Short mmCIF file of C-alpha atoms in Angstrom, two decimals:
data_model
loop_
_atom_site.label_atom_id
_atom_site.label_comp_id
_atom_site.label_asym_id
_atom_site.label_seq_id
_atom_site.Cartn_x
_atom_site.Cartn_y
_atom_site.Cartn_z
CA MET A 604 101.56 87.68 73.25
CA ALA A 605 104.81 85.76 74.16
CA GLN A 606 104.44 83.08 76.80
CA GLU A 607 107.38 84.52 78.79
CA ASP A 608 105.15 87.82 78.77
CA VAL A 609 102.20 85.86 79.86
CA ILE A 610 104.25 84.36 83.16
CA ALA A 611 105.91 87.71 83.76
CA ARG A 612 102.33 89.19 83.94
CA ARG A 613 101.17 86.84 86.67
CA TYR A 614 104.13 87.34 88.50
CA ALA A 615 103.83 91.23 88.49
CA LYS A 616 100.26 90.78 89.17
CA GLY A 617 100.92 88.64 92.44
CA LEU A 618 103.46 91.14 93.16
CA ALA A 619 100.72 94.00 92.50
CA GLU A 620 98.57 92.87 94.42
CA GLU A 621 100.79 92.34 97.63
CA SER A 622 102.29 95.67 97.35
CA ARG A 623 98.66 97.14 96.83
CA ALA A 624 97.51 95.91 100.08
CA ASN A 625 100.79 96.88 101.96
CA GLY A 626 100.70 100.32 100.35
CA THR A 627 104.06 99.62 98.96
CA ILE A 628 103.40 99.91 95.09
CA VAL A 629 105.40 102.92 94.52
CA SER A 630 108.66 101.54 96.68
CA VAL A 631 108.18 98.12 94.70
CA ARG A 632 107.80 99.67 91.37
CA ARG A 633 111.24 101.81 91.76
CA GLU A 634 113.21 98.82 93.20
CA LEU A 635 112.35 96.55 90.48
CA ARG A 636 113.14 98.83 87.88
CA ILE A 637 116.60 98.98 89.74
CA LEU A 638 116.33 95.27 89.97
CA ALA A 639 115.75 95.11 86.15
CA ASP A 640 118.73 97.71 85.38
CA ILE A 641 121.01 94.90 87.51
CA VAL A 642 120.19 92.06 85.27
CA ASP A 643 119.23 93.64 82.03
CA PRO A 644 122.50 93.98 79.74
CA ARG A 645 120.76 96.87 77.87
CA SER A 646 120.63 98.95 80.99
CA GLY A 647 124.51 100.34 80.88
CA GLU A 648 126.67 100.73 84.13
CA ARG A 649 123.92 99.42 86.45
CA HIS A 650 123.94 96.03 84.77
CA VAL A 651 126.04 93.63 86.62
CA PRO A 652 126.44 90.09 84.54
CA GLU A 653 127.93 88.15 87.07
CA PHE A 654 125.02 88.56 89.20
CA MET A 655 122.80 86.93 86.53
CA ARG A 656 125.47 84.28 85.39
CA PHE A 657 125.49 83.16 88.91
CA LEU A 658 121.96 82.97 89.35
CA ALA A 659 121.36 81.19 86.03
CA SER A 660 124.07 78.54 86.86
CA PRO A 661 123.07 74.96 87.45
CA VAL A 662 125.60 74.33 89.28
CA ALA A 663 125.62 76.95 92.34
CA GLU A 664 123.10 76.09 94.99
CA THR A 665 119.70 77.46 95.43
CA SER A 666 120.85 78.43 99.10
CA GLU A 667 124.15 80.14 97.86
CA LYS A 668 121.54 82.24 95.24
CA PHE A 669 119.36 82.81 98.17
CA ALA A 670 122.59 84.66 100.14
CA LEU A 671 123.74 86.49 96.75
CA ALA A 672 120.28 87.47 96.43
CA ASP A 673 120.14 88.49 100.20
CA SER A 674 123.33 90.71 99.59
CA VAL A 675 122.00 92.75 96.40
CA SER A 676 118.72 93.50 98.23
CA SER A 677 120.56 95.10 101.19
CA LYS A 678 123.03 96.99 99.27
CA ALA A 679 120.41 98.10 96.92
CA GLY A 680 118.04 98.81 99.95
CA PHE A 681 115.45 96.67 98.59
CA GLY A 682 112.31 96.42 100.76
CA ARG A 683 111.08 93.22 102.05
CA GLU A 684 108.64 92.29 99.16
CA VAL A 685 111.21 92.59 96.49
CA ALA A 686 113.89 90.85 98.24
CA SER A 687 111.40 87.93 98.92
CA PHE A 688 109.95 88.29 95.00
CA LEU A 689 113.70 87.84 93.96
CA LYS A 690 113.95 84.45 95.80
CA VAL A 691 110.77 83.25 94.56
CA LEU A 692 111.89 83.71 90.69
CA ILE A 693 115.17 82.15 91.75
CA ASP A 694 113.75 79.51 93.60
CA HIS A 695 111.22 78.61 89.94
CA ASN A 696 114.09 79.37 87.64
CA ARG A 697 112.73 82.46 86.19
CA VAL A 698 115.11 85.26 87.02
CA ASP A 699 115.08 85.65 83.05
CA LEU A 700 111.90 87.44 83.58
CA ILE A 701 112.92 90.20 85.68
CA PRO A 702 112.73 92.73 82.98
CA ARG A 703 109.46 91.44 81.69
CA VAL A 704 107.89 91.42 85.53
CA ALA A 705 108.98 95.24 85.91
CA ARG A 706 107.46 96.30 82.91
CA ALA A 707 104.53 94.52 83.62
CA PHE A 708 104.26 95.57 87.34
CA SER A 709 104.73 99.42 86.19
CA GLU A 710 101.96 99.07 83.52
CA MET A 711 99.78 97.56 86.47
CA ALA A 712 100.99 100.45 89.00
CA GLY A 713 100.14 103.12 86.85
CA PRO A 714 96.36 103.08 87.13
CA LEU A 715 96.82 102.17 90.80
CA THR A 716 98.76 105.26 91.74
CA GLY A 717 98.32 107.64 88.87
CA VAL A 718 101.81 107.90 88.60
CA TYR A 719 102.64 106.84 84.95
#
């Protein structure tokens, strides 16, 4: 397993534990898929390349990245957990892991919800 996959699984596990405790696994799973589509160039028309470029920019301030994350989260209808999680990834310079986290979360959510 690639190092990025190991790290992504750790993030996904933390988010899965929180969303399980809050009873929001299904909505978090759906929102992570949307977020993954926004950042993944393979997702087609949902992909927003400017979003990833800005988040990956070493010139942009973290506060500016957080403001953009808030805007995207609001427009996409993300709940508190995914909106906060996106900021955690931004803060740790791990936004590139979003598609991997979404896949890992989905794998973990299946047995918890019975929806695969």
